[in-house]
mmCIF file of C-alpha atoms in Angstrom:
data_model
loop_
_atom_site.group_PDB
_atom_site.id
_atom_site.type_symbol
_atom_site.label_atom_id
_atom_site.label_comp_id
_atom_site.label_asym_id
_atom_site.label_seq_id
_atom_site.Cartn_x
_atom_site.Cartn_y
_atom_site.Cartn_z
ATOM 1 C CA MET O 166 -180.714 -107.029 223.594
ATOM 2 C CA ALA O 167 -178.061 -108.912 221.939
ATOM 3 C CA ASP O 168 -174.482 -108.644 223.270
ATOM 4 C CA ALA O 169 -173.296 -106.891 220.156
ATOM 5 C CA PRO O 170 -175.344 -104.944 217.620
ATOM 6 C CA ARG O 171 -176.091 -106.353 214.065
ATOM 7 C CA PHE O 172 -175.836 -104.233 211.040
ATOM 8 C CA GLY O 173 -177.775 -104.392 207.679
ATOM 9 C CA ILE O 174 -178.369 -102.465 204.458
ATOM 10 C CA TRP O 175 -181.324 -101.454 202.422
ATOM 11 C CA ALA O 176 -180.976 -102.909 198.962
ATOM 12 C CA ALA O 177 -181.073 -100.399 196.151
ATOM 13 C CA VAL O 178 -184.431 -101.465 195.024
ATOM 14 C CA HIS O 179 -185.325 -98.062 193.492
ATOM 15 C CA GLY O 180 -182.045 -96.364 193.271
ATOM 16 C CA SER O 181 -181.136 -93.506 195.504
ATOM 17 C CA ARG O 182 -182.353 -93.319 199.023
ATOM 18 C CA ALA O 183 -181.553 -89.509 199.538
ATOM 19 C CA ALA O 184 -181.147 -87.286 196.529
ATOM 20 C CA HIS O 185 -181.985 -88.253 192.952
ATOM 21 C CA HIS O 186 -179.716 -85.723 191.342
ATOM 22 C CA ASP O 187 -176.580 -86.678 192.952
ATOM 23 C CA PRO O 188 -173.730 -87.018 190.341
ATOM 24 C CA ASP O 189 -171.985 -89.427 192.614
ATOM 25 C CA GLU O 190 -174.894 -91.894 192.964
ATOM 26 C CA PRO O 191 -176.585 -93.621 189.930
ATOM 27 C CA ASP O 192 -180.440 -93.819 190.086
ATOM 28 C CA ASP O 193 -179.655 -97.627 189.353
ATOM 29 C CA ALA O 194 -182.118 -100.194 190.621
ATOM 30 C CA SER O 195 -181.015 -103.130 188.487
ATOM 31 C CA TRP O 196 -180.520 -106.616 189.385
ATOM 32 C CA GLU O 197 -176.873 -106.492 188.399
ATOM 33 C CA ARG O 198 -176.177 -103.660 190.896
ATOM 34 C CA ASN O 199 -178.105 -105.132 193.844
ATOM 35 C CA ARG O 200 -176.409 -108.519 193.364
ATOM 36 C CA ALA O 201 -173.017 -106.888 193.445
ATOM 37 C CA LEU O 202 -174.029 -104.748 196.475
ATOM 38 C CA VAL O 203 -175.220 -107.506 198.635
ATOM 39 C CA LEU O 204 -172.344 -109.789 197.833
ATOM 40 C CA GLU O 205 -170.011 -106.943 198.818
ATOM 41 C CA ALA O 206 -172.156 -106.307 201.872
ATOM 42 C CA GLU O 207 -171.783 -109.918 202.958
ATOM 43 C CA ALA O 208 -168.010 -109.836 202.331
ATOM 44 C CA LEU O 209 -167.569 -106.500 204.359
ATOM 45 C CA GLY O 210 -169.305 -108.164 207.414
ATOM 46 C CA PHE O 211 -172.827 -106.911 207.309
ATOM 47 C CA ASP O 212 -175.424 -109.189 208.819
ATOM 48 C CA SER O 213 -178.636 -108.428 206.972
ATOM 49 C CA VAL O 214 -180.107 -106.964 203.804
ATOM 50 C CA LEU O 215 -183.638 -105.535 203.513
ATOM 51 C CA VAL O 216 -185.320 -105.901 200.132
ATOM 52 C CA ALA O 217 -188.271 -103.386 200.150
ATOM 53 C CA GLN O 218 -191.315 -104.301 198.161
ATOM 54 C CA HIS O 219 -192.839 -101.989 195.537
ATOM 55 C CA THR O 220 -194.339 -103.256 192.330
ATOM 56 C CA MET O 221 -193.633 -99.897 190.753
ATOM 57 C CA ASN O 222 -191.145 -97.245 191.607
ATOM 58 C CA PRO O 223 -192.815 -95.282 194.510
ATOM 59 C CA TYR O 224 -191.308 -91.881 193.370
ATOM 60 C CA ASP O 225 -191.349 -92.080 189.658
ATOM 61 C CA ALA O 226 -193.311 -94.715 187.680
ATOM 62 C CA SER O 227 -190.869 -94.109 184.719
ATOM 63 C CA ARG O 228 -187.920 -95.457 186.701
ATOM 64 C CA ASP O 229 -186.855 -98.874 187.444
ATOM 65 C CA GLN O 230 -188.015 -100.883 190.290
ATOM 66 C CA LEU O 231 -186.380 -104.300 191.610
ATOM 67 C CA GLU O 232 -188.971 -106.978 192.490
ATOM 68 C CA ALA O 233 -188.443 -108.115 196.026
ATOM 69 C CA TRP O 234 -189.243 -111.701 196.077
ATOM 70 C CA THR O 235 -187.711 -113.049 193.002
ATOM 71 C CA ALA O 236 -184.621 -110.905 193.874
ATOM 72 C CA ALA O 237 -184.552 -112.288 197.423
ATOM 73 C CA SER O 238 -184.812 -115.919 196.202
ATOM 74 C CA ALA O 239 -181.884 -115.069 193.740
ATOM 75 C CA LEU O 240 -179.834 -113.486 196.563
ATOM 76 C CA ALA O 241 -180.571 -116.398 198.906
ATOM 77 C CA ALA O 242 -178.879 -118.666 196.212
ATOM 78 C CA LEU O 243 -175.867 -116.594 195.818
ATOM 79 C CA THR O 244 -174.966 -115.746 199.426
ATOM 80 C CA THR O 245 -173.741 -117.837 202.271
ATOM 81 C CA ARG O 246 -174.139 -115.928 205.459
ATOM 82 C CA ILE O 247 -176.125 -112.766 205.310
ATOM 83 C CA GLU O 248 -179.844 -112.736 206.198
ATOM 84 C CA ILE O 249 -182.068 -112.017 203.535
ATOM 85 C CA ILE O 250 -185.246 -109.938 204.617
ATOM 86 C CA ALA O 251 -187.982 -109.505 201.998
ATOM 87 C CA ALA O 252 -190.671 -106.935 202.675
ATOM 88 C CA ILE O 253 -194.248 -107.883 201.932
ATOM 89 C CA LYS O 254 -197.621 -106.153 201.625
ATOM 90 C CA PRO O 255 -200.400 -108.497 202.589
ATOM 91 C CA GLY O 256 -202.891 -107.011 200.015
ATOM 92 C CA LEU O 257 -200.712 -108.324 197.232
ATOM 93 C CA TYR O 258 -200.552 -111.881 197.976
ATOM 94 C CA HIS O 259 -202.850 -114.592 199.439
ATOM 95 C CA PRO O 260 -201.245 -115.957 202.668
ATOM 96 C CA VAL O 261 -201.030 -119.696 201.284
ATOM 97 C CA VAL O 262 -199.030 -118.507 198.294
ATOM 98 C CA LEU O 263 -196.807 -116.214 200.362
ATOM 99 C CA ALA O 264 -196.141 -118.595 202.964
ATOM 100 C CA LYS O 265 -195.144 -121.257 200.364
ATOM 101 C CA MET O 266 -192.811 -118.761 198.657
ATOM 102 C CA ALA O 267 -191.167 -117.875 202.043
ATOM 103 C CA LEU O 268 -190.645 -121.520 202.870
ATOM 104 C CA GLN O 269 -188.942 -122.039 199.559
ATOM 105 C CA ILE O 270 -186.550 -119.209 200.064
ATOM 106 C CA GLU O 271 -185.935 -120.285 203.687
ATOM 107 C CA HIS O 272 -184.962 -123.639 202.156
ATOM 108 C CA VAL O 273 -182.628 -122.024 199.226
ATOM 109 C CA SER O 274 -180.958 -119.847 201.943
ATOM 110 C CA GLY O 275 -180.361 -122.618 204.322
ATOM 111 C CA GLY O 276 -182.311 -120.930 207.128
ATOM 112 C CA ARG O 277 -181.277 -117.265 206.481
ATOM 113 C CA PHE O 278 -184.690 -115.738 205.279
ATOM 114 C CA ALA O 279 -187.136 -113.388 207.031
ATOM 115 C CA LEU O 280 -190.025 -111.472 205.820
ATOM 116 C CA ASN O 281 -190.774 -107.875 206.906
ATOM 117 C CA LEU O 282 -194.629 -107.246 207.114
ATOM 118 C CA VAL O 283 -195.666 -103.773 206.025
ATOM 119 C CA ASN O 284 -199.227 -102.620 205.668
ATOM 120 C CA ALA O 285 -198.539 -100.163 202.824
ATOM 121 C CA TRP O 286 -198.733 -96.503 202.405
ATOM 122 C CA ASN O 287 -198.721 -96.091 198.379
ATOM 123 C CA ARG O 288 -202.477 -96.013 197.312
ATOM 124 C CA ALA O 289 -201.547 -95.787 193.713
ATOM 125 C CA GLU O 290 -199.766 -99.183 193.819
ATOM 126 C CA PHE O 291 -203.089 -100.842 194.631
ATOM 127 C CA GLU O 292 -205.789 -98.573 193.208
ATOM 128 C CA ARG O 293 -204.184 -98.449 189.663
ATOM 129 C CA ALA O 294 -204.312 -102.326 189.742
ATOM 130 C CA GLY O 295 -207.836 -102.520 190.693
ATOM 131 C CA LEU O 296 -206.890 -103.796 194.240
ATOM 132 C CA PRO O 297 -208.587 -102.643 197.410
ATOM 133 C CA PHE O 298 -206.682 -100.200 199.529
ATOM 134 C CA PRO O 299 -208.770 -100.053 202.782
ATOM 135 C CA ALA O 300 -208.440 -97.357 205.513
ATOM 136 C CA HIS O 301 -205.365 -97.531 207.828
ATOM 137 C CA ASP O 302 -206.857 -99.580 210.693
ATOM 138 C CA ASP O 303 -208.702 -101.651 208.377
ATOM 139 C CA ARG O 304 -205.339 -102.643 206.576
ATOM 140 C CA TYR O 305 -203.905 -103.704 210.037
ATOM 141 C CA ALA O 306 -206.927 -105.723 210.757
ATOM 142 C CA TYR O 307 -206.502 -107.474 207.337
ATOM 143 C CA GLY O 308 -202.721 -107.812 208.015
ATOM 144 C CA ARG O 309 -203.432 -109.317 211.454
ATOM 145 C CA GLU O 310 -205.423 -112.066 210.020
ATOM 146 C CA TRP O 311 -203.017 -112.615 207.125
ATOM 147 C CA ILE O 312 -199.858 -112.802 209.245
ATOM 148 C CA GLY O 313 -201.603 -115.189 211.697
ATOM 149 C CA LEU O 314 -202.118 -117.709 208.839
ATOM 150 C CA VAL O 315 -198.695 -117.124 207.309
ATOM 151 C CA ASP O 316 -197.116 -117.660 210.644
ATOM 152 C CA ARG O 317 -199.048 -121.227 211.115
ATOM 153 C CA LEU O 318 -198.465 -122.288 207.496
ATOM 154 C CA MET O 319 -194.732 -121.488 207.773
ATOM 155 C CA ARG O 320 -194.531 -123.737 210.827
ATOM 156 C CA GLY O 321 -195.782 -126.569 208.816
ATOM 157 C CA GLU O 322 -199.169 -126.770 210.760
ATOM 158 C CA ARG O 323 -202.285 -128.219 209.000
ATOM 159 C CA VAL O 324 -204.521 -125.120 208.963
ATOM 160 C CA THR O 325 -208.284 -124.886 208.838
ATOM 161 C CA PHE O 326 -209.488 -121.279 209.256
ATOM 162 C CA SER O 327 -212.564 -119.205 208.663
ATOM 163 C CA GLY O 328 -212.155 -115.405 209.183
ATOM 164 C CA ALA O 329 -213.220 -112.058 207.909
ATOM 165 C CA HIS O 330 -210.897 -112.064 205.034
ATOM 166 C CA PHE O 331 -209.711 -115.815 204.394
ATOM 167 C CA GLN O 332 -211.185 -119.134 204.248
ATOM 168 C CA VAL O 333 -208.634 -121.996 204.343
ATOM 169 C CA GLU O 334 -209.341 -125.728 204.739
ATOM 170 C CA GLU O 335 -206.954 -128.459 205.613
ATOM 171 C CA TYR O 336 -204.055 -126.629 204.174
ATOM 172 C CA GLN O 337 -200.367 -127.935 205.144
ATOM 173 C CA LEU O 338 -197.132 -126.891 203.399
ATOM 174 C CA ARG O 339 -193.951 -128.846 203.052
ATOM 175 C CA PRO O 340 -190.961 -128.741 203.494
ATOM 176 C CA ALA O 341 -191.256 -126.882 206.745
ATOM 177 C CA GLY O 342 -189.070 -126.762 209.930
ATOM 178 C CA THR O 343 -185.862 -127.968 208.200
ATOM 179 C CA TYR O 344 -183.632 -125.278 209.821
ATOM 180 C CA ARG O 345 -185.856 -123.576 212.592
ATOM 181 C CA PRO O 346 -189.582 -123.591 213.450
ATOM 182 C CA ARG O 347 -190.196 -120.831 210.814
ATOM 183 C CA PRO O 348 -188.586 -117.979 209.048
ATOM 184 C CA LYS O 349 -188.221 -114.730 211.118
ATOM 185 C CA ILE O 350 -191.024 -112.124 210.909
ATOM 186 C CA TYR O 351 -190.023 -108.558 210.996
ATOM 187 C CA LEU O 352 -192.818 -105.862 211.378
ATOM 188 C CA GLY O 353 -192.572 -102.126 210.605
ATOM 189 C CA GLY O 354 -194.994 -99.424 211.525
ATOM 190 C CA GLU O 355 -195.343 -97.111 214.647
ATOM 191 C CA SER O 356 -199.099 -96.670 214.848
ATOM 192 C CA GLU O 357 -201.085 -98.204 217.803
ATOM 193 C CA PRO O 358 -202.276 -101.038 215.536
ATOM 194 C CA ALA O 359 -198.703 -101.661 214.413
ATOM 195 C CA ARG O 360 -197.228 -101.838 217.889
ATOM 196 C CA ALA O 361 -200.087 -104.324 218.892
ATOM 197 C CA LEU O 362 -199.357 -106.406 215.854
ATOM 198 C CA ALA O 363 -195.592 -106.501 216.568
ATOM 199 C CA ALA O 364 -196.189 -107.748 220.161
ATOM 200 C CA ASP O 365 -198.432 -110.477 218.972
ATOM 201 C CA HIS O 366 -196.688 -111.723 215.932
ATOM 202 C CA ALA O 367 -193.143 -110.267 215.296
ATOM 203 C CA ASP O 368 -189.794 -111.434 216.171
ATOM 204 C CA VAL O 369 -188.199 -107.924 215.419
ATOM 205 C CA TRP O 370 -190.063 -104.575 215.361
ATOM 206 C CA PHE O 371 -188.491 -101.985 212.910
ATOM 207 C CA ILE O 372 -188.533 -98.315 214.083
ATOM 208 C CA ASN O 373 -187.987 -95.490 211.723
ATOM 209 C CA GLY O 374 -184.858 -93.243 212.271
ATOM 210 C CA GLN O 375 -185.495 -90.660 215.158
ATOM 211 C CA PRO O 376 -183.487 -89.473 218.152
ATOM 212 C CA VAL O 377 -182.613 -92.068 220.746
ATOM 213 C CA LYS O 378 -184.868 -90.631 223.550
ATOM 214 C CA ASP O 379 -187.950 -91.117 221.081
ATOM 215 C CA VAL O 380 -186.764 -94.602 220.352
ATOM 216 C CA ARG O 381 -186.316 -95.483 224.019
ATOM 217 C CA GLY O 382 -189.981 -94.295 224.525
ATOM 218 C CA LEU O 383 -191.185 -96.572 221.599
ATOM 219 C CA ILE O 384 -189.434 -99.586 222.841
ATOM 220 C CA GLY O 385 -190.657 -99.048 226.422
ATOM 221 C CA ASP O 386 -194.188 -98.857 225.179
ATOM 222 C CA VAL O 387 -194.124 -102.130 223.118
ATOM 223 C CA ALA O 388 -191.663 -103.954 225.729
ATOM 224 C CA ARG O 389 -194.527 -103.653 228.351
ATOM 225 C CA ARG O 390 -196.858 -105.721 226.182
ATOM 226 C CA PRO O 391 -196.867 -109.534 226.407
ATOM 227 C CA ALA O 392 -194.723 -110.862 223.382
ATOM 228 C CA ALA O 393 -196.413 -113.903 221.736
ATOM 229 C CA ASN O 394 -193.138 -115.152 220.372
ATOM 230 C CA GLY O 395 -190.893 -114.708 223.353
ATOM 231 C CA LEU O 396 -188.411 -111.893 223.514
ATOM 232 C CA LEU O 397 -189.153 -109.175 220.891
ATOM 233 C CA ARG O 398 -186.038 -107.540 219.377
ATOM 234 C CA TYR O 399 -185.929 -104.159 217.787
ATOM 235 C CA GLY O 400 -184.432 -102.673 214.679
ATOM 236 C CA LEU O 401 -183.765 -99.055 213.552
ATOM 237 C CA SER O 402 -183.599 -97.607 210.074
ATOM 238 C CA ALA O 403 -180.936 -94.867 209.719
ATOM 239 C CA PHE O 404 -178.984 -93.036 207.054
ATOM 240 C CA VAL O 405 -175.282 -92.705 207.856
ATOM 241 C CA ILE O 406 -172.891 -89.773 207.051
ATOM 242 C CA ALA O 407 -169.381 -90.490 208.491
ATOM 243 C CA ARG O 408 -166.328 -88.532 208.098
ATOM 244 C CA GLU O 409 -163.024 -87.801 209.791
ATOM 245 C CA THR O 410 -164.529 -84.863 211.643
ATOM 246 C CA ASP O 411 -167.938 -83.723 212.650
ATOM 247 C CA ALA O 412 -167.529 -80.693 210.342
ATOM 248 C CA GLY O 413 -166.828 -82.816 207.429
ATOM 249 C CA ALA O 414 -170.022 -85.066 207.932
ATOM 250 C CA GLN O 415 -172.189 -81.972 208.398
ATOM 251 C CA ALA O 416 -170.795 -80.464 205.231
ATOM 252 C CA GLU O 417 -171.738 -83.652 203.208
ATOM 253 C CA HIS O 418 -175.174 -83.723 205.016
ATOM 254 C CA ALA O 419 -175.719 -80.057 203.788
ATOM 255 C CA ARG O 420 -174.630 -81.115 200.256
ATOM 256 C CA LEU O 421 -177.292 -83.893 200.210
ATOM 257 C CA LEU O 422 -179.837 -81.618 201.679
ATOM 258 C CA ALA O 423 -179.245 -79.082 198.963
ATOM 259 C CA LEU O 424 -179.512 -81.749 196.163
ATOM 260 C CA ALA O 425 -182.575 -83.335 197.810
ATOM 261 C CA GLN O 426 -184.414 -80.025 197.316
ATOM 262 C CA ARG O 427 -184.306 -80.652 193.544
ATOM 263 C CA ASP O 428 -186.603 -83.642 194.251
ATOM 264 C CA ALA O 429 -189.374 -81.476 195.631
ATOM 265 C CA ALA O 430 -191.692 -82.129 192.765
ATOM 266 C CA LEU O 431 -191.105 -85.973 193.200
ATOM 267 C CA ARG O 432 -191.805 -85.832 196.989
ATOM 268 C CA ALA O 433 -194.980 -83.843 196.279
ATOM 269 C CA ASP O 434 -196.264 -86.231 193.920
ATOM 270 C CA THR O 435 -195.244 -89.291 196.396
ATOM 271 C CA ARG O 436 -197.072 -87.532 199.193
ATOM 272 C CA ALA O 437 -200.289 -87.029 197.148
ATOM 273 C CA ARG O 438 -200.424 -90.814 196.649
ATOM 274 C CA THR O 439 -199.830 -91.529 200.435
ATOM 275 C CA ASP O 440 -202.202 -92.547 203.012
ATOM 276 C CA THR O 441 -202.664 -89.439 205.177
ATOM 277 C CA ALA O 442 -202.855 -91.737 208.197
ATOM 278 C CA SER O 443 -199.273 -93.062 207.850
ATOM 279 C CA VAL O 444 -197.240 -92.254 210.990
ATOM 280 C CA MET O 445 -194.031 -92.472 209.081
ATOM 281 C CA PHE O 446 -195.080 -89.683 206.513
ATOM 282 C CA ALA O 447 -196.433 -87.465 209.150
ATOM 283 C CA LYS O 448 -192.893 -87.387 210.761
ATOM 284 C CA VAL O 449 -191.314 -86.900 207.363
ATOM 285 C CA ASP O 450 -193.461 -84.034 206.477
ATOM 286 C CA ALA O 451 -192.417 -82.402 209.829
ATOM 287 C CA ALA O 452 -188.807 -82.674 209.077
ATOM 288 C CA ALA O 453 -188.485 -82.767 205.185
ATOM 289 C CA THR O 454 -185.943 -79.824 205.100
ATOM 290 C CA ARG O 455 -183.673 -81.047 207.880
ATOM 291 C CA HIS O 456 -183.155 -84.764 207.007
ATOM 292 C CA VAL O 457 -182.300 -86.849 204.176
ATOM 293 C CA GLY O 458 -183.002 -90.507 203.450
ATOM 294 C CA THR O 459 -186.119 -92.711 203.650
ATOM 295 C CA ASN O 460 -187.786 -94.144 206.824
ATOM 296 C CA GLY O 461 -186.423 -91.382 208.991
ATOM 297 C CA GLY O 462 -182.970 -91.109 207.472
ATOM 298 C CA THR O 463 -180.581 -88.878 209.090
ATOM 299 C CA ALA O 464 -183.115 -88.041 211.802
ATOM 300 C CA ALA O 465 -181.530 -90.843 213.798
ATOM 301 C CA GLY O 466 -178.431 -88.704 214.174
ATOM 302 C CA LEU O 467 -175.794 -90.958 212.681
ATOM 303 C CA VAL O 468 -174.107 -88.011 211.081
ATOM 304 C CA GLY O 469 -170.747 -87.022 212.395
ATOM 305 C CA SER O 470 -167.055 -88.192 212.956
ATOM 306 C CA TYR O 471 -166.375 -91.880 213.177
ATOM 307 C CA GLU O 472 -166.223 -91.573 216.877
ATOM 308 C CA THR O 473 -169.549 -89.633 217.077
ATOM 309 C CA VAL O 474 -171.295 -92.144 214.862
ATOM 310 C CA ALA O 475 -169.988 -95.052 216.896
ATOM 311 C CA ALA O 476 -171.045 -93.348 220.178
ATOM 312 C CA ARG O 477 -174.602 -92.851 218.932
ATOM 313 C CA ILE O 478 -174.721 -96.359 217.775
ATOM 314 C CA ARG O 479 -173.776 -97.526 221.268
ATOM 315 C CA ALA O 480 -176.467 -95.259 222.827
ATOM 316 C CA PHE O 481 -179.162 -96.758 220.574
ATOM 317 C CA HIS O 482 -177.953 -100.370 221.377
ATOM 318 C CA GLU O 483 -178.222 -99.572 225.090
ATOM 319 C CA ALA O 484 -181.656 -98.328 224.530
ATOM 320 C CA GLY O 485 -182.461 -101.732 222.860
ATOM 321 C CA ILE O 486 -181.739 -101.558 219.280
ATOM 322 C CA ASP O 487 -180.374 -104.928 218.044
ATOM 323 C CA LEU O 488 -180.255 -104.461 214.307
ATOM 324 C CA PHE O 489 -179.362 -101.186 212.472
ATOM 325 C CA MET O 490 -180.676 -101.182 208.909
ATOM 326 C CA LEU O 491 -178.606 -98.614 207.041
ATOM 327 C CA GLN O 492 -178.709 -96.340 204.217
ATOM 328 C CA PHE O 493 -175.874 -94.499 202.320
ATOM 329 C CA GLN O 494 -175.044 -92.257 199.447
ATOM 330 C CA PRO O 495 -173.225 -92.811 197.338
ATOM 331 C CA PHE O 496 -174.143 -96.332 198.563
ATOM 332 C CA GLU O 497 -171.150 -98.558 197.825
ATOM 333 C CA ALA O 498 -168.441 -96.054 198.769
ATOM 334 C CA GLU O 499 -169.983 -94.993 202.029
ATOM 335 C CA MET O 500 -170.967 -98.633 202.901
ATOM 336 C CA ARG O 501 -167.161 -99.425 202.538
ATOM 337 C CA ARG O 502 -166.382 -96.410 204.664
ATOM 338 C CA PHE O 503 -168.677 -97.647 207.353
ATOM 339 C CA ALA O 504 -167.263 -101.133 207.380
ATOM 340 C CA GLU O 505 -163.683 -99.836 207.518
ATOM 341 C CA HIS O 506 -164.116 -97.059 210.215
ATOM 342 C CA ILE O 507 -167.393 -97.716 212.139
ATOM 343 C CA LEU O 508 -167.688 -101.476 212.434
ATOM 344 C CA PRO O 509 -164.453 -101.909 214.291
ATOM 345 C CA ARG O 510 -165.375 -99.193 216.793
ATOM 346 C CA VAL O 511 -168.624 -100.880 217.748
ATOM 347 C CA ARG O 512 -167.695 -104.450 217.560
#
């Protein structure tokens, strides 16, 4: 565990993270908005930005969707301090091509780039493009072979490999190792294959928002496994609603929950396209009427007064969370509120 927690934001790659009918939150996934959002986050003192990867909007295909890797490259050139994390679904890119892209963004950023391996849940994104979408555990087997190659290639090794999915002969990428051995590898997913893969290949394991006792149990399970890359660190996704008082925060939570009920048709359509073996969505289904936000959202409990939210962040940090990847709504205004009232309390 680091001495002080780090804080990141989710880029607005498909607009709202909570309610799509909020008059205070534009459903704006434009490059212009994301550029301004990330530059402001850096200026406010946030440490990281996660750019989620979807080729089409996962909730409504008629809406805009920011492309993760081209946007990450542009953000790397525009920023000076913040870490740029781009999500990647292995089934969309050959490992040689992706490793080369990662090294280029690492070079553009001056050593501030990371990739976040996710093994995908949206069947339509693949099937409508004629791409294979294997069963859950088979996707993780594919992802394991894929990230093993990407890791070695990002280190600049000369790679020859023959596996179940890839054949690579005498491949070496340059430049490599300019700033550090390779870009960081983040990994999301809470299934048993995801936990094993995190221990074997990740630098940081992302956990979806949930109560601190559950997070402590997840960390305990993975921490008991030998970590191939040294000390494994842990990140948590969370949706923050902070106000002067607990009652004020709960009232805002209730407002967002009520607005989110108008998204029921969108959620049902998304769920119909989701792999039924996804651990994240099984938890979402169980708590859909009580929480807002994606990837666990307010289930992490960062809803309350400034002191309450700061205390819960400290509890998660004591349980082992190093990086908090945060969502807000309306995003820009609530991000500023967090920077003004929460960051000073926990730093």
